[in-house]
Amino acid sequence: MTGISTHVLDTSLGRPAEGVPVELALHTEGGWQVLGTSATDSDGRAKDLPAVEAGSVVRLLFDTDAYFAKKSDETPFFPEVSIVFTVAPAQHHYHVPLLLNPFGYSVYRGS
């Protein structure tokens, strides 16, 4: 089993994005099966997502609309961010940070 964690930083504010809802789902023949949900803590981290099997294709879905609704009355340009990746057999943990602002985002595989 491979652990999954994430970290969301609001680059427009220069600090962690607290309270971003996150969903971890597994790709199956029938579509996406939700494995677990979480929300980022005061440090912008979601550390309590379930582990997944090696070789799986998984999706992290960030509800950025819910996060930005607390910050502004404007509708965000990206209401959600979906990151899909394959879990390699030799990996024991994946950390997938999201750098977020109202008009863009970037993601990478962390350590």
PDB file of C-alpha atoms in Angstrom:
ATOM      1  CA  MET A   1       0.000   0.000   0.000  1.00  0.00           C
ATOM      2  CA  THR A   2       1.117   3.531  -0.793  1.00  0.00           C
ATOM      3  CA  GLY A   3       0.324   6.567   1.352  1.00  0.00           C
ATOM      4  CA  ILE A   4      -1.003   9.759  -0.209  1.00  0.00           C
ATOM      5  CA  SER A   5      -0.751  13.253   1.278  1.00  0.00           C
ATOM      6  CA  THR A   6      -1.142  16.771  -0.064  1.00  0.00           C
ATOM      7  CA  HIS A   7      -0.367  20.348   0.854  1.00  0.00           C
ATOM      8  CA  VAL A   8      -2.197  23.400  -0.543  1.00  0.00           C
ATOM      9  CA  LEU A   9      -0.535  26.808  -0.558  1.00  0.00           C
ATOM     10  CA  ASP A  10      -2.453  29.950  -1.516  1.00  0.00           C
ATOM     11  CA  THR A  11       0.176  31.804  -3.525  1.00  0.00           C
ATOM     12  CA  SER A  12      -1.974  34.953  -3.712  1.00  0.00           C
ATOM     13  CA  LEU A  13      -1.755  35.267   0.081  1.00  0.00           C
ATOM     14  CA  GLY A  14       1.649  33.668   0.570  1.00  0.00           C
ATOM     15  CA  ARG A  15       0.374  31.174   3.149  1.00  0.00           C
ATOM     16  CA  PRO A  16      -1.223  27.747   3.586  1.00  0.00           C
ATOM     17  CA  ALA A  17      -4.778  27.292   2.316  1.00  0.00           C
ATOM     18  CA  GLU A  18      -6.805  26.093   5.290  1.00  0.00           C
ATOM     19  CA  GLY A  19     -10.127  24.319   4.824  1.00  0.00           C
ATOM     20  CA  VAL A  20      -9.816  23.103   1.221  1.00  0.00           C
ATOM     21  CA  PRO A  21     -11.981  19.974   0.831  1.00  0.00           C
ATOM     22  CA  VAL A  22     -10.018  17.110  -0.763  1.00  0.00           C
ATOM     23  CA  GLU A  23     -11.308  13.836  -2.168  1.00  0.00           C
ATOM     24  CA  LEU A  24      -9.194  10.793  -3.058  1.00  0.00           C
ATOM     25  CA  ALA A  25     -10.737   8.455  -5.638  1.00  0.00           C
ATOM     26  CA  LEU A  26      -9.668   5.269  -7.418  1.00  0.00           C
ATOM     27  CA  HIS A  27     -10.208   4.800 -11.156  1.00  0.00           C
ATOM     28  CA  THR A  28     -12.167   1.612 -11.835  1.00  0.00           C
ATOM     29  CA  GLU A  29     -13.827   0.140 -14.923  1.00  0.00           C
ATOM     30  CA  GLY A  30     -17.088   1.733 -13.758  1.00  0.00           C
ATOM     31  CA  GLY A  31     -15.629   5.197 -13.156  1.00  0.00           C
ATOM     32  CA  TRP A  32     -14.303   6.867 -10.030  1.00  0.00           C
ATOM     33  CA  GLN A  33     -14.726   5.241  -6.607  1.00  0.00           C
ATOM     34  CA  VAL A  34     -14.232   7.613  -3.674  1.00  0.00           C
ATOM     35  CA  LEU A  35     -11.784   6.164  -1.160  1.00  0.00           C
ATOM     36  CA  GLY A  36     -11.748   9.010   1.326  1.00  0.00           C
ATOM     37  CA  THR A  37     -12.239  12.701   1.959  1.00  0.00           C
ATOM     38  CA  SER A  38     -10.434  15.266   4.050  1.00  0.00           C
ATOM     39  CA  ALA A  39      -9.842  19.004   4.344  1.00  0.00           C
ATOM     40  CA  THR A  40      -6.605  20.889   4.681  1.00  0.00           C
ATOM     41  CA  ASP A  41      -5.586  21.899   8.195  1.00  0.00           C
ATOM     42  CA  SER A  42      -4.192  25.244   9.385  1.00  0.00           C
ATOM     43  CA  ASP A  43      -0.857  24.318   7.787  1.00  0.00           C
ATOM     44  CA  GLY A  44      -2.602  23.583   4.460  1.00  0.00           C
ATOM     45  CA  ARG A  45      -1.996  19.840   4.785  1.00  0.00           C
ATOM     46  CA  ALA A  46      -4.272  16.832   4.365  1.00  0.00           C
ATOM     47  CA  LYS A  47      -2.469  13.939   6.022  1.00  0.00           C
ATOM     48  CA  ASP A  48      -5.348  11.553   6.709  1.00  0.00           C
ATOM     49  CA  LEU A  49      -6.152  10.242   3.235  1.00  0.00           C
ATOM     50  CA  PRO A  50      -6.249   6.442   2.891  1.00  0.00           C
ATOM     51  CA  ALA A  51      -3.426   4.396   1.374  1.00  0.00           C
ATOM     52  CA  VAL A  52      -3.884   2.934  -2.107  1.00  0.00           C
ATOM     53  CA  GLU A  53      -2.603  -0.132  -3.900  1.00  0.00           C
ATOM     54  CA  ALA A  54       0.466   0.154  -6.109  1.00  0.00           C
ATOM     55  CA  GLY A  55      -0.354   0.343  -9.800  1.00  0.00           C
ATOM     56  CA  SER A  56      -3.621   2.194  -9.143  1.00  0.00           C
ATOM     57  CA  VAL A  57      -4.717   5.286 -11.035  1.00  0.00           C
ATOM     58  CA  VAL A  58      -5.997   7.781  -8.485  1.00  0.00           C
ATOM     59  CA  ARG A  59      -7.453  11.271  -8.438  1.00  0.00           C
ATOM     60  CA  LEU A  60      -7.098  14.061  -5.925  1.00  0.00           C
ATOM     61  CA  LEU A  61     -10.047  16.427  -6.319  1.00  0.00           C
ATOM     62  CA  PHE A  62      -9.742  19.813  -4.608  1.00  0.00           C
ATOM     63  CA  ASP A  63     -12.939  21.827  -4.054  1.00  0.00           C
ATOM     64  CA  THR A  64     -11.410  25.241  -4.668  1.00  0.00           C
ATOM     65  CA  ASP A  65     -14.871  26.813  -5.021  1.00  0.00           C
ATOM     66  CA  ALA A  66     -15.595  26.069  -1.345  1.00  0.00           C
ATOM     67  CA  TYR A  67     -12.223  27.541  -0.329  1.00  0.00           C
ATOM     68  CA  PHE A  68     -12.491  30.745  -2.365  1.00  0.00           C
ATOM     69  CA  ALA A  69     -16.166  31.265  -1.371  1.00  0.00           C
ATOM     70  CA  LYS A  70     -14.875  31.988   2.144  1.00  0.00           C
ATOM     71  CA  LYS A  71     -12.469  34.585   0.769  1.00  0.00           C
ATOM     72  CA  SER A  72     -14.551  36.479  -1.813  1.00  0.00           C
ATOM     73  CA  ASP A  73     -17.979  36.904  -3.367  1.00  0.00           C
ATOM     74  CA  GLU A  74     -16.505  36.355  -6.831  1.00  0.00           C
ATOM     75  CA  THR A  75     -16.874  32.985  -8.518  1.00  0.00           C
ATOM     76  CA  PRO A  76     -13.436  31.391  -8.881  1.00  0.00           C
ATOM     77  CA  PHE A  77     -12.098  30.746 -12.372  1.00  0.00           C
ATOM     78  CA  PHE A  78     -11.224  27.155 -11.390  1.00  0.00           C
ATOM     79  CA  PRO A  79     -14.052  25.802  -9.171  1.00  0.00           C
ATOM     80  CA  GLU A  80     -12.143  22.560  -8.714  1.00  0.00           C
ATOM     81  CA  VAL A  81      -8.733  21.108  -9.419  1.00  0.00           C
ATOM     82  CA  SER A  82      -8.469  17.469 -10.442  1.00  0.00           C
ATOM     83  CA  ILE A  83      -5.068  15.760 -10.331  1.00  0.00           C
ATOM     84  CA  VAL A  84      -4.883  12.231 -11.754  1.00  0.00           C
ATOM     85  CA  PHE A  85      -1.755  10.107 -11.401  1.00  0.00           C
ATOM     86  CA  THR A  86      -0.535   6.515 -11.407  1.00  0.00           C
ATOM     87  CA  VAL A  87       0.885   5.018  -8.214  1.00  0.00           C
ATOM     88  CA  ALA A  88       4.158   3.274  -9.037  1.00  0.00           C
ATOM     89  CA  PRO A  89       4.757  -0.119  -7.397  1.00  0.00           C
ATOM     90  CA  ALA A  90       8.082   0.845  -5.787  1.00  0.00           C
ATOM     91  CA  GLN A  91       6.749   3.972  -4.019  1.00  0.00           C
ATOM     92  CA  HIS A  92       5.780   3.870  -0.345  1.00  0.00           C
ATOM     93  CA  HIS A  93       4.367   7.409  -0.227  1.00  0.00           C
ATOM     94  CA  TYR A  94       3.331  10.211  -2.565  1.00  0.00           C
ATOM     95  CA  HIS A  95       3.126  13.834  -1.493  1.00  0.00           C
ATOM     96  CA  VAL A  96       1.292  15.967  -4.081  1.00  0.00           C
ATOM     97  CA  PRO A  97       1.408  19.716  -3.287  1.00  0.00           C
ATOM     98  CA  LEU A  98      -0.947  22.198  -4.967  1.00  0.00           C
ATOM     99  CA  LEU A  99       0.040  25.842  -5.410  1.00  0.00           C
ATOM    100  CA  LEU A 100      -3.206  27.772  -5.804  1.00  0.00           C
ATOM    101  CA  ASN A 101      -4.404  31.265  -6.609  1.00  0.00           C
ATOM    102  CA  PRO A 102      -7.728  32.616  -7.917  1.00  0.00           C
ATOM    103  CA  PHE A 103      -6.652  32.434 -11.570  1.00  0.00           C
ATOM    104  CA  GLY A 104      -4.201  29.565 -11.724  1.00  0.00           C
ATOM    105  CA  TYR A 105      -2.609  26.589 -10.092  1.00  0.00           C
ATOM    106  CA  SER A 106       0.434  24.376 -10.269  1.00  0.00           C
ATOM    107  CA  VAL A 107       1.006  20.889  -8.962  1.00  0.00           C
ATOM    108  CA  TYR A 108       4.055  18.707  -8.584  1.00  0.00           C
ATOM    109  CA  ARG A 109       5.219  15.487  -7.012  1.00  0.00           C
ATOM    110  CA  GLY A 110       6.837  16.383  -3.723  1.00  0.00           C
ATOM    111  CA  SER A 111       8.963  14.308  -1.409  1.00  0.00           C
TER     112      SER A 111
END
